Coordinates of C-alpha atoms and ligand atoms in Angstrom, one line a residue:
X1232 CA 16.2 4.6 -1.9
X1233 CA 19.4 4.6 0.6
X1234 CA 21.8 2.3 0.8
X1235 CA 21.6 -0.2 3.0
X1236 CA 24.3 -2.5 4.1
X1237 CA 25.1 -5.3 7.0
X1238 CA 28.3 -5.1 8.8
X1239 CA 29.8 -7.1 11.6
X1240 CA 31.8 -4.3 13.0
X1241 CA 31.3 -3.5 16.5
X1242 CA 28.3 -0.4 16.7
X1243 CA 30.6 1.7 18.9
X1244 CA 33.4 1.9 15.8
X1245 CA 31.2 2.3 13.2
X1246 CA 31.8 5.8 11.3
X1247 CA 28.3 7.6 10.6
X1248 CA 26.3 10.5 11.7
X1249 CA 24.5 8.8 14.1
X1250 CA 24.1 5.8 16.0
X1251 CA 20.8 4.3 16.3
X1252 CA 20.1 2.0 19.1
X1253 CA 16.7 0.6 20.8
X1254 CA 14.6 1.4 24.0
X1255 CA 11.2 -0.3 25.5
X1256 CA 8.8 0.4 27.9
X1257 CA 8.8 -2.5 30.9
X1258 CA 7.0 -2.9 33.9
X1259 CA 10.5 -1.7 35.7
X1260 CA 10.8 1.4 33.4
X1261 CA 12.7 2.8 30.1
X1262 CA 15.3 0.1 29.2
X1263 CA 17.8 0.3 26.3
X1264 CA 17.6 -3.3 24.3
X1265 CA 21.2 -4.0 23.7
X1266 CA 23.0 -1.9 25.5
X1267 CA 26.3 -3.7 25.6
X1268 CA 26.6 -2.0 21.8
X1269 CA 27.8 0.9 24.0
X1270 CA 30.3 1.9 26.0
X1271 CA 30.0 1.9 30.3
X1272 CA 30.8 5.7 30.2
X1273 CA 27.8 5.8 27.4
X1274 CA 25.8 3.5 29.5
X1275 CA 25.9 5.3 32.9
X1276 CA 25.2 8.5 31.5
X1277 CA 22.1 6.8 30.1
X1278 CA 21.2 4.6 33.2
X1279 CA 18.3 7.1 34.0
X1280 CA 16.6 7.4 30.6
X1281 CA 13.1 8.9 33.0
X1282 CA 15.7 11.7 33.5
X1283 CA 16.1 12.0 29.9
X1284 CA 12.2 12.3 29.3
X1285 CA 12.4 9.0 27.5
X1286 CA 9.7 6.2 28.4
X1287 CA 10.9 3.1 25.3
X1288 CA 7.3 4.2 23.8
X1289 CA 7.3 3.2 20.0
X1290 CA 7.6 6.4 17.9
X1291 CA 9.6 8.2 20.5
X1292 CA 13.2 9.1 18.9
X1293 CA 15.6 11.2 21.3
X1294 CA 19.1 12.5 20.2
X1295 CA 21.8 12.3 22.9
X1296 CA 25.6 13.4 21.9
X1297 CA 27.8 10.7 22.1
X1298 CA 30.5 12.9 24.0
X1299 CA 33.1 11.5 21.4
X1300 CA 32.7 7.6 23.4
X1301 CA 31.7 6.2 19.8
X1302 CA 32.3 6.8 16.3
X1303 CA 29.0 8.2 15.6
X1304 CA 28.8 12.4 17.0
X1305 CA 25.4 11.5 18.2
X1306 CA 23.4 8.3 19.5
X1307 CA 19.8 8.2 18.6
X1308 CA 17.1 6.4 21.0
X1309 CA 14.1 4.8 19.4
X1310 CA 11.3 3.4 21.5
X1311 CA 10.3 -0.3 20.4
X1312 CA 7.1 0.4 22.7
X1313 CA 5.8 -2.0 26.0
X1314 CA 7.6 -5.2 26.4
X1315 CA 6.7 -7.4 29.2
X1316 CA 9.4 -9.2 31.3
X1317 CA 12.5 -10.5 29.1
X1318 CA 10.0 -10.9 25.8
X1319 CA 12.0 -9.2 22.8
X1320 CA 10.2 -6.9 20.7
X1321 CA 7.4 -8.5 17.5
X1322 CA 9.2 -7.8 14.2
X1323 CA 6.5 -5.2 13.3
X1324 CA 7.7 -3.2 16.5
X1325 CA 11.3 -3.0 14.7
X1326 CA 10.6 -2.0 11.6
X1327 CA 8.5 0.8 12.6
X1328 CA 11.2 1.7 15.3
X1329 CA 14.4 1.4 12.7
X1330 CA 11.6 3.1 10.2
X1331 CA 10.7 6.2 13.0
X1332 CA 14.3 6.4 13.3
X1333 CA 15.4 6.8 9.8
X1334 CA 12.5 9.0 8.9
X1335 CA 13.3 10.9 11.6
X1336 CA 16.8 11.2 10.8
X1337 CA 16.1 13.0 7.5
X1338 CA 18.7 15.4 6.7
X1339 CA 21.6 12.9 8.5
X1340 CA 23.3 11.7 5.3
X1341 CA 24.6 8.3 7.3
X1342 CA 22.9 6.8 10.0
X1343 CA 24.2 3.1 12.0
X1344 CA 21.3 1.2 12.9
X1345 CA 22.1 -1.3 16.0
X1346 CA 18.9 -2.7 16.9
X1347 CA 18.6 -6.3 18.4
X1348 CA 19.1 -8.4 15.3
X1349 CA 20.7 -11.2 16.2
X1350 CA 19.2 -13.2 13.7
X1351 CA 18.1 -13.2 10.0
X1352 CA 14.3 -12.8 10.6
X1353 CA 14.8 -9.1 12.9
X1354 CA 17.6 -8.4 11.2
X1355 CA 15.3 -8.1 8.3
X1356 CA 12.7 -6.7 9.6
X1357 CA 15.2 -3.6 10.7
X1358 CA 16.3 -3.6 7.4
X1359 CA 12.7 -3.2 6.1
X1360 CA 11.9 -0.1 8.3
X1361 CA 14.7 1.9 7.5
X1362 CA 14.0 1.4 4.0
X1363 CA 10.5 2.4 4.8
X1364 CA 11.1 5.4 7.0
X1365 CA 13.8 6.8 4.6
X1366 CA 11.2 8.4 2.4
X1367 CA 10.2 12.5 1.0
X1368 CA 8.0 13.1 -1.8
X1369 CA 10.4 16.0 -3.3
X1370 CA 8.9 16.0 -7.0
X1371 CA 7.6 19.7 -6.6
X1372 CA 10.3 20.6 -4.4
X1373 CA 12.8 21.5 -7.2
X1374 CA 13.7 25.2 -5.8
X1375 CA 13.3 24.7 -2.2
X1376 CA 15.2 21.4 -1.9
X1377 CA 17.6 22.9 0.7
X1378 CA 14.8 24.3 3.0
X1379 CA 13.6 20.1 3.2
X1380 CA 15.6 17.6 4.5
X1381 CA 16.7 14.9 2.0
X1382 CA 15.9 11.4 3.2
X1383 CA 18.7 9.2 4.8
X1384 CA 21.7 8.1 2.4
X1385 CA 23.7 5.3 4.0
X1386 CA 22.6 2.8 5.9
X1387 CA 24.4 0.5 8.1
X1388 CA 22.7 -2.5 9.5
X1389 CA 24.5 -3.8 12.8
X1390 CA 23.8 -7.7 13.1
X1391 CA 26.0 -10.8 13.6
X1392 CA 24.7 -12.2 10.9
X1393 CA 26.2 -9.6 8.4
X1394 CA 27.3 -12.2 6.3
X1395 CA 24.5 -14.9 6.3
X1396 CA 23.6 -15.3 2.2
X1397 CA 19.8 -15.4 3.8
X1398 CA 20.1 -11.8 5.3
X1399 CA 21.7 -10.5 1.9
X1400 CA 18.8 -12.3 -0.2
X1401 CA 16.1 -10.7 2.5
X1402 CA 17.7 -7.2 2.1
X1403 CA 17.7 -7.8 -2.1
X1404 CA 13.9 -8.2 -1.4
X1405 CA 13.5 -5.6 1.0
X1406 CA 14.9 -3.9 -1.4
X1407 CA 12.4 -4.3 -4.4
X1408 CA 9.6 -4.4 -2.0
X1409 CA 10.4 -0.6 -0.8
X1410 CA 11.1 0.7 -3.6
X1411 CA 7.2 -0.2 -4.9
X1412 CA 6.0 0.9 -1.6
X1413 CA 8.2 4.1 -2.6
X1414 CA 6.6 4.3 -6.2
X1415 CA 3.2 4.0 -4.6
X1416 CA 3.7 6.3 -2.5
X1417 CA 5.1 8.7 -5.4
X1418 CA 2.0 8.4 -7.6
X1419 CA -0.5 8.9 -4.6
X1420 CA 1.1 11.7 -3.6
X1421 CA 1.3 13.3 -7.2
X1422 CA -0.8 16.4 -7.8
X1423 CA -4.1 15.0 -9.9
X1424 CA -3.6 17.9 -12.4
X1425 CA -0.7 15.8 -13.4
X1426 CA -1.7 13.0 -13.0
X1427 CA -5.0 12.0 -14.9
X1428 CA -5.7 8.8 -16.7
X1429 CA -3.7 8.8 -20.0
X1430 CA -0.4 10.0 -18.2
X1431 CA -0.9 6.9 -15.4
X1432 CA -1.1 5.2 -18.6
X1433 CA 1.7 6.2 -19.8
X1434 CA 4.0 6.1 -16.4
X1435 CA 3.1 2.0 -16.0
X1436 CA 4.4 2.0 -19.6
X1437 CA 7.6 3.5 -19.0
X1438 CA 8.0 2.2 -15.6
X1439 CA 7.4 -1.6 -17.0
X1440 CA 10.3 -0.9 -19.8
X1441 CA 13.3 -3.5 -19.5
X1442 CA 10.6 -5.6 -17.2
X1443 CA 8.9 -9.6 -18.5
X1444 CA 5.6 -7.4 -18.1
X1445 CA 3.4 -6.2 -20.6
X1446 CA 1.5 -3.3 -20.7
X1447 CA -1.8 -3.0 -22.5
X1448 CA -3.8 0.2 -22.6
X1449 CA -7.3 0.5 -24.0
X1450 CA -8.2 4.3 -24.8
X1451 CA -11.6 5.8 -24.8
X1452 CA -12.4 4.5 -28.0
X1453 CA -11.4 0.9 -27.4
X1454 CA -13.4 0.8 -24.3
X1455 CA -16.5 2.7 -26.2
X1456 CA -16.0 -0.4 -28.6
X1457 CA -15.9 -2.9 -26.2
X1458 CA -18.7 -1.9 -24.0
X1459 CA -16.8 -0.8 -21.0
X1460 CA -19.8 1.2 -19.5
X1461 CA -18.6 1.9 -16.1
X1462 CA -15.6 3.4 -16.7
X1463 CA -16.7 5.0 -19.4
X1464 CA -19.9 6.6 -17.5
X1465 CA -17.9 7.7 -14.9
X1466 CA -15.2 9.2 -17.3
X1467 CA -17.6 11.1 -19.3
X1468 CA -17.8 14.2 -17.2
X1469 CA -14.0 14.8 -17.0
X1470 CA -12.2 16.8 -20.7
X1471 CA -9.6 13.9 -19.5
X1472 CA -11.0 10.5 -21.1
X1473 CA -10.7 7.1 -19.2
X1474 CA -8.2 3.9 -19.5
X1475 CA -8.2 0.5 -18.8
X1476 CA -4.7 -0.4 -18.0
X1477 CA -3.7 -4.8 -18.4
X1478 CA -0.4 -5.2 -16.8
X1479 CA 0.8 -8.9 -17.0
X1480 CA 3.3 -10.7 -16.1
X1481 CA 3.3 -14.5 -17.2
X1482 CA 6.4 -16.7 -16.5
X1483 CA 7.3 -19.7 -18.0
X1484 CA 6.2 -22.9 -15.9
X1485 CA 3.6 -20.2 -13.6
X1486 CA 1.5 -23.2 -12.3
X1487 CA -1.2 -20.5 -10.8
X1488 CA -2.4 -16.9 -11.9
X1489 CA -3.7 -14.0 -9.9
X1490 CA -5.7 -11.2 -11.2
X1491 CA -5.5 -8.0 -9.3
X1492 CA -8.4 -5.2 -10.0
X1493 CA -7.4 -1.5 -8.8
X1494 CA -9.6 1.0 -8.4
X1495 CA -7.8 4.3 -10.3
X1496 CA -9.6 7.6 -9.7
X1497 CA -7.3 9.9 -10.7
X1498 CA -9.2 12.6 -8.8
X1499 CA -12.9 11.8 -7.3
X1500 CA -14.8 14.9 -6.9
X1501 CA -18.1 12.9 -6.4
X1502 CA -18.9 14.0 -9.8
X1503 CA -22.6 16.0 -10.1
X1504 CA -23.1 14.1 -6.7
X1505 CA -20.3 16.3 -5.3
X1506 CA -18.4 16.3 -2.4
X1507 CA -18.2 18.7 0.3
X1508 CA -15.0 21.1 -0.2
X1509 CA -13.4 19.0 2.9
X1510 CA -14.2 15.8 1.5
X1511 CA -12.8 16.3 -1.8
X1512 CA -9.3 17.7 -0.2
X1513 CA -7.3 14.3 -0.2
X1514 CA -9.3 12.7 -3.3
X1515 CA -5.7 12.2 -5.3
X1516 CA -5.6 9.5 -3.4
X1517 CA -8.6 7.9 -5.1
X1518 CA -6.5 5.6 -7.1
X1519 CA -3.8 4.2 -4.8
X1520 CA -5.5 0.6 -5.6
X1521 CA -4.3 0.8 -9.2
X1522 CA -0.7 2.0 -8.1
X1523 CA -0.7 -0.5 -5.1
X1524 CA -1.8 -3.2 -8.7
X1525 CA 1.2 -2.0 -11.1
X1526 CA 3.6 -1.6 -8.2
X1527 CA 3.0 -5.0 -7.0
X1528 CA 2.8 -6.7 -10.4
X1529 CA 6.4 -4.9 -11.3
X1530 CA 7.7 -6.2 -7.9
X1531 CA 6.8 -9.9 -9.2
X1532 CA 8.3 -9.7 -11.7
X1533 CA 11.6 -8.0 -10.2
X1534 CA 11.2 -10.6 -7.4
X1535 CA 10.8 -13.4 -10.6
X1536 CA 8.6 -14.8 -8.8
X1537 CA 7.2 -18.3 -10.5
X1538 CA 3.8 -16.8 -10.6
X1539 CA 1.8 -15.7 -12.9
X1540 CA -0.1 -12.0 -12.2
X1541 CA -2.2 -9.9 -14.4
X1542 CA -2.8 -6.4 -13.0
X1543 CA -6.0 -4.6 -14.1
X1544 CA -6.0 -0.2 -13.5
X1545 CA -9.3 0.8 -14.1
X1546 CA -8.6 4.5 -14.6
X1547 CA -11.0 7.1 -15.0
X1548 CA -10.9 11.2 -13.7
X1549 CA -14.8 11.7 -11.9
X1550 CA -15.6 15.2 -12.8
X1551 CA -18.9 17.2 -12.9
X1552 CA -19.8 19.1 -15.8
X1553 CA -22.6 19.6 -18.8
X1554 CA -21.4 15.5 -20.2
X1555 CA -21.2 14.0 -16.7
X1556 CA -23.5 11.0 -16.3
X1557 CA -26.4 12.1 -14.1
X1558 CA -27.9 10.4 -10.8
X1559 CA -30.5 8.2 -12.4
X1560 CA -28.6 7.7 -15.9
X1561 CA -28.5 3.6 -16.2
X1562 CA -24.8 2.5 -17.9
X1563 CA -24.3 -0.9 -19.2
X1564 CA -21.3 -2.4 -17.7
X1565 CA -18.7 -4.8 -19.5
X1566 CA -20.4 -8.1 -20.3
X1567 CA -24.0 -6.7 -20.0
X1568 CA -25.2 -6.0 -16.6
X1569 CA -26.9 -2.8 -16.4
X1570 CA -26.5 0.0 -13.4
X1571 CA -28.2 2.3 -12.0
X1572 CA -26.6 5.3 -11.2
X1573 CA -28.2 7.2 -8.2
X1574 CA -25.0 8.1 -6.7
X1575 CA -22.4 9.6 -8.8
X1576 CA -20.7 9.8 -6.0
X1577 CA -20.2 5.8 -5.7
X1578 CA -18.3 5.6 -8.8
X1579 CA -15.1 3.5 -7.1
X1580 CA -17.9 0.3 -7.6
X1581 CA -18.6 1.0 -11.7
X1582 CA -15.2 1.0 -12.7
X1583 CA -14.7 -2.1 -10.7
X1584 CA -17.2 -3.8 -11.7
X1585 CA -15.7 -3.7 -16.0
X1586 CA -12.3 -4.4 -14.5
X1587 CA -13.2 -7.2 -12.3
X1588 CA -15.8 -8.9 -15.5
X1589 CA -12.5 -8.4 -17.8
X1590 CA -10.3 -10.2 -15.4
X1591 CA -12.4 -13.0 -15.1
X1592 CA -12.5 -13.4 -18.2
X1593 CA -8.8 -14.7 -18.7
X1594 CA -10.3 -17.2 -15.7
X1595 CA -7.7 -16.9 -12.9
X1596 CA -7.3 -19.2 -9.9
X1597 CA -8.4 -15.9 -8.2
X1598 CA -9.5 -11.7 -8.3
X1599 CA -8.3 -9.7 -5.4
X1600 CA -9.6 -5.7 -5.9
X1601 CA -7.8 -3.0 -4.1
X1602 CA -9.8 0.2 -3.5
X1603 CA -10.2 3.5 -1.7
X1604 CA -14.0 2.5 -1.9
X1605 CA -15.8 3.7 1.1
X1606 CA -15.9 6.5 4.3
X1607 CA -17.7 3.9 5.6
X1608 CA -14.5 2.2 5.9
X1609 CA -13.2 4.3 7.6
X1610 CA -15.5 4.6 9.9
X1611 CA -15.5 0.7 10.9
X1612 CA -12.0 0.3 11.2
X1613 CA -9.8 4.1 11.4
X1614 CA -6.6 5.0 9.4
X1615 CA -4.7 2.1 9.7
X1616 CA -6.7 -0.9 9.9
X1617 CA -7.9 -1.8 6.1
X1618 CA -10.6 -4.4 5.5
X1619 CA -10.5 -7.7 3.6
X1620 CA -14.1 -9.2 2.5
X1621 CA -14.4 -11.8 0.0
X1622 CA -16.5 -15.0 -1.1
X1623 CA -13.5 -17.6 -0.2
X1624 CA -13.0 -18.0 3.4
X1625 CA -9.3 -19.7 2.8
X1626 CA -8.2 -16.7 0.6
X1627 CA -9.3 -14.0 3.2
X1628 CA -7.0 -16.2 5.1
X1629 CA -4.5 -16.4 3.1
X1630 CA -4.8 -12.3 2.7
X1631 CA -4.7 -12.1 6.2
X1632 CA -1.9 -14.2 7.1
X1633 CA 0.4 -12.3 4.0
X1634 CA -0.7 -9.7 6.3
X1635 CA 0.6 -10.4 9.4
X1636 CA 3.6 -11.6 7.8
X1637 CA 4.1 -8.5 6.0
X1638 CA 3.3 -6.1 9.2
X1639 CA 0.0 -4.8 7.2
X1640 CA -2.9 -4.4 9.1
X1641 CA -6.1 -6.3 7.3
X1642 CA -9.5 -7.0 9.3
X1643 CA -11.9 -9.3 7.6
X1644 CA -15.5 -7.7 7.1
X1645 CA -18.8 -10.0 6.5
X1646 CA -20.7 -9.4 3.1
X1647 CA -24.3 -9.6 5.0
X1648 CA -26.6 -11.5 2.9
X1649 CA -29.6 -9.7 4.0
X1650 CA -27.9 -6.2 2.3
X1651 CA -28.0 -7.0 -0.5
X1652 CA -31.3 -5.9 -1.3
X1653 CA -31.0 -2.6 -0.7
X1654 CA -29.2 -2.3 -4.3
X1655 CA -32.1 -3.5 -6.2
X1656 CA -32.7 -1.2 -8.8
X1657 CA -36.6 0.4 -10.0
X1658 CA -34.9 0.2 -13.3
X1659 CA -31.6 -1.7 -14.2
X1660 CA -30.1 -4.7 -13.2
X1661 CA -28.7 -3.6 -9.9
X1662 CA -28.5 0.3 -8.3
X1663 CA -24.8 1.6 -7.2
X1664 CA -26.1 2.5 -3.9
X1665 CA -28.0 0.7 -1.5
X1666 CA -28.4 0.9 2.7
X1667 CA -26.4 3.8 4.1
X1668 CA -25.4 1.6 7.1
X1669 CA -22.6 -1.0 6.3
X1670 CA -22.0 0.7 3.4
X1671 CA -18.0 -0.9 3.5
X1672 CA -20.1 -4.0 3.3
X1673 CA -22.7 -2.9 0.4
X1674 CA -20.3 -1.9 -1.6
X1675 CA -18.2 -5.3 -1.5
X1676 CA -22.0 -7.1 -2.1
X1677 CA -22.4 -4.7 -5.3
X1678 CA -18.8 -6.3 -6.8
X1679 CA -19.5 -9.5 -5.9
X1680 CA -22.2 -9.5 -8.4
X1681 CA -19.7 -8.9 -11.0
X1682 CA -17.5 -11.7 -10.0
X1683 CA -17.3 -14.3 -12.5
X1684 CA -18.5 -17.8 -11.7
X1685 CA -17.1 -21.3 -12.8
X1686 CA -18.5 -24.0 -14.8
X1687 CA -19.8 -25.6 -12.0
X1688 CA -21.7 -22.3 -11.3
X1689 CA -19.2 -21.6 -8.1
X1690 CA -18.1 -18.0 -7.9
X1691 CA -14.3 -17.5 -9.0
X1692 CA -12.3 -17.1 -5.4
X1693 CA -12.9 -13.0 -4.6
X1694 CA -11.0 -10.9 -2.1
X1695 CA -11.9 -7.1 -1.9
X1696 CA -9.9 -5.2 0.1
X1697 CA -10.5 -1.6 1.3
X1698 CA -8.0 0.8 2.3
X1699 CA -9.9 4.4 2.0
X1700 CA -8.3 4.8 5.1
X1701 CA -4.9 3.4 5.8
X1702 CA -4.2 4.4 1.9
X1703 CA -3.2 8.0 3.2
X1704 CA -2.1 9.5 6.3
X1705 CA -3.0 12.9 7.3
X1706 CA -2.2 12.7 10.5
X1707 CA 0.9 13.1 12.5
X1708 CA 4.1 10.7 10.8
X1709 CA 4.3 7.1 12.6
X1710 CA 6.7 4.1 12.3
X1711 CA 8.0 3.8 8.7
X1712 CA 5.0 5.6 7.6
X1713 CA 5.0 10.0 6.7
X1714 CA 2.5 12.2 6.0
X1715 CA 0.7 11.3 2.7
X1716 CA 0.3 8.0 0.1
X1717 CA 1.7 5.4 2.4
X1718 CA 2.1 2.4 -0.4
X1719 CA -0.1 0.3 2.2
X1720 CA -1.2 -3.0 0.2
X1721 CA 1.9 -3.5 -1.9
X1722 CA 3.7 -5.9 0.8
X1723 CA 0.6 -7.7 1.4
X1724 CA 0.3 -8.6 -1.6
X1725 CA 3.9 -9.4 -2.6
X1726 CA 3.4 -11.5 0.4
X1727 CA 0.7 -13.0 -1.1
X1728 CA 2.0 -14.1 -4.1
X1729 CA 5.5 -15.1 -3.0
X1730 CA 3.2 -17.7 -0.4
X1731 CA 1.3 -18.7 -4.0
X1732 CA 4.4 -19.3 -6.0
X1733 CA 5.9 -21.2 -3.3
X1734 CA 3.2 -23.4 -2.7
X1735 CA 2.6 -24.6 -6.1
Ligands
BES2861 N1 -13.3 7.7 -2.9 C1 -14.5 7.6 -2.0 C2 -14.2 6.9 -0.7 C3 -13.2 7.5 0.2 C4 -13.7 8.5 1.1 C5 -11.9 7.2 0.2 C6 -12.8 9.0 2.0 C7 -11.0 7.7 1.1 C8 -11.4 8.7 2.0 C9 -15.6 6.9 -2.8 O1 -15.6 7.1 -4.1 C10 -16.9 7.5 -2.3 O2 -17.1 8.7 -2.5 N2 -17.7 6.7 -1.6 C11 -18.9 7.2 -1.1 C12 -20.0 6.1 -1.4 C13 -21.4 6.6 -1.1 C14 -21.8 7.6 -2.0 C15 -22.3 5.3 -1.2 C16 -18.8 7.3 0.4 O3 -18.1 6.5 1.1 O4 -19.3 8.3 1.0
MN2862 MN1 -16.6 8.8 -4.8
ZN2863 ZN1 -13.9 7.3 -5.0

């Protein structure tokens, strides 16, 4: 993680490698936001920024040389995107500008950032992109570390309000906020060889050392003992045995607890259902829901926020071989509801479902799950839209609005009644496969069945939220975001549960 600090210091004396500074696209052309950070010599050789090939489109950084009129050798130009008339740009648009500038600036040791941020809210919200953007996964890198660019080092934040005690508490948190978004990102991105079950395990362990969290891990025989059937069943293929992974975090004076379930396939195959050779390319990201889980749950804690959170990491390697649970074997899942298994395939949902009936059990005010569940995701809503589905209309709110807040991009998905059906088993309690079409939406009807209900026979507030596709980007870097496990989730949910704490 870079440094990052405010300063008050006028952008053209500030001593870096580069100077970044803002563009948008208006209805009269490129402008640069700000521009009286520069000098007029600076400015005029800048007035025609169409000359320059540079439109103010978001994700658009040019480098100009400074020609020695500021500190900085060389001024960098990052587009904000369309702006209509005098409207300054949304706070999402400058993170993912300062965060497209940093990340494009990898190799550039020191970097000013002088977007608009004349106030504590942007100001932030710069400071949160450039934490973002500076980002390389360099774990298997060791030899050819000076063929790759090393992240950004230093950063300095222009903004008049440099020394408001509001921006310095906003950068702490941007602070503890990127850095899980970082360590998300880190065990996504891991090779699964290296990353199976009992060493995720054994990373939340040593990650949660010197933190008010405690770790609990149940091993293949514990679960075997304590009738974890779907993690177990869809373990049993892999020479690499399952977990369950409890990671709490319980203040003193907590007025509410969350549970939060992540799915944790360490690699998903498909299993003897397998996947196509294309399909199975990116499936290390299969468990960015558990990371997203103990990420977020070690950010509470760092945060101290006054709420209690108990993260579940259902973890489990699905692997074909001669002891993989076959389409057609039934499992009995924790607490006795028996499965199907026509799919092996569909094995995000079995794992779930034990983690989600343990969680329950400690009766929080609410479950969310976090999952790469479903293609079918995908499908609905594309690589950077994640769905949010759930059987409490005010807590898909609440998700939604963390959301927003957060610059996350949720969309809330219906859990059609009439579905439902379609997962009726010949033989078992339920099947873990049901109609092909809507199958984001069968999936989230499959866990609901495994949320817990109240005395009143009400079921326990639910949110499900899938990110198959946002979890990982294979396509061309955007924003704050690079090619690979992009942490999506963890600032929702911090969000989330700073907006609980507070409003207890
Ligand atoms: N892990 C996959 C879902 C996935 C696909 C995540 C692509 C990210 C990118 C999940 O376990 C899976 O295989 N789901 C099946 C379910 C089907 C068999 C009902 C799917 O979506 O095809
Ligand atoms: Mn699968
Ligand atoms: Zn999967």
């Amino acid at each position: 993680m870079p440094t990052l600090s405010p300063t008050g210091k006028d952008p053209r004396s500030v001593k870096a490698d580069a100077l970044v500074v803002a563009t948008a696209a208006t209805p009269e052309g490129p402008v640069l936001l700000g521009a009286d950070a520069l000098p007029r010599g600076l400015r005029s050789a800048l007035s025609s920024l169409s000359a320059l090939g540079v439109s103010g489109k978001a994700d658009e950084v040019h480098r100009v040389p400074s020609g020695g009129q500021v500190a900085a050798p060389v001024v960098v130009l990052t587009g904000t995107g369309s702006l209509a008339g005098d409207e300054a740009p949304s706070l999402e648009a400058l993170r993912r500008a300062a965060g497209a500038a940093v990340r494009e600036l990898a190799g550039t040791p020191t970097v000013a950032v002088a977007l608009p941020a004349d106030d504590v809210a942007t100001a932030t919200a710069v400071a949160e992109g450039a934490l973002l953007g500076a980002y390389a996964y360099r774990a298997y890198r060791a030899r050819t570390a000076d063929r790759h660019k090393e992240p950004v080092a230093t950063v300095h934040l222009v903004t008049p309000r440099y020394r408001d005690r509001h921006l310095k508490a906003a950068i702490e948190r941007a602070h503890v906020v990127a850095e899980a978004v970082a360590a998300t990102r880190d065990l996504v991105n891991c090779p699964p060889a290296d990353l199976y079950p009992a060493e995720f395990a054994r990373r939340a362990q040593d990650q949660a050392k010197g933190a008010p969290v405690k770790v609990t891990v149940l091993d293949d025989k514990q679960l075997a003992a304590g009738g974890y059937g779907g993690i177990l069943g869809v373990g049993q293929g892999s020479s690499r045995p399952p977990r369950l992974v409890k990671v709490a975090y319980h203040p003193r004076g907590a007025a509410r607890h969350v549970a939060l379930v992540g799915k944790g396939i360490t690699f998903d195959s498909g299993g003897l259902s397998i996947k196509p050779a294309q399909g199975m390319e990116t499936m290390k990201l299969d468990m960015a829901g558990a990371a997203v889980v103990l990420e977020t749950v070690l950010a509470v804690a760092r945060l101290g926020l006054p709420v209690r959170v108990t993260g579940w990491m259902a973890l489990a390697e699905n692997m074909p071989s001669g002891t993989a649970q076959r389409p057609s074997d039934v499992l009995t899942t924790y607490g006795g509801r028996t499965v199907e298994v026509l799919n092996t395939d569909a094995e995000g949902r079995l794992v779930l479902a034990d983690a989600i009936v343990a969680a329950g059990e400690e009766n929080p005010d609410a479950i969310i799950d976090i999952a790469t569940l479903t293609g079918a995701q995908m499908v609905a809503l594309g690589n950077r839209v994640s769905a949010v589905m759930g059987s409490d209309d005010a807590l898909v709110a609440d998700v939604r609005a963390a959301a927003d807040a957060a610059g996350e991009q949720f969309w809330p998905m219906p859990l059609p009644e009439e579905l439902r059906a379609s997962l009726d088993s010949q033989v078992a309690d339920i099947a873990n496969i049901g109609d092909r079409f809507g199958g984001m939406l069968v999936a989230g009807l499959f866990l609901r069945e495994f949320v817990p209900t109240t005395e009143d026979g009400r079921r326990l507030p639910w949110a499900h939220l899938d990110i198959a596709g946002p979890a990982f980007n294979e396509s061309a870097p955007w924003g704050y975001t690079g090619k690979g496990g992009t942490g999506v989730g963890v600032r929702t949910l911090v969000t989330l549960l700073e907006d609980v704490a507070s409003a207890r």
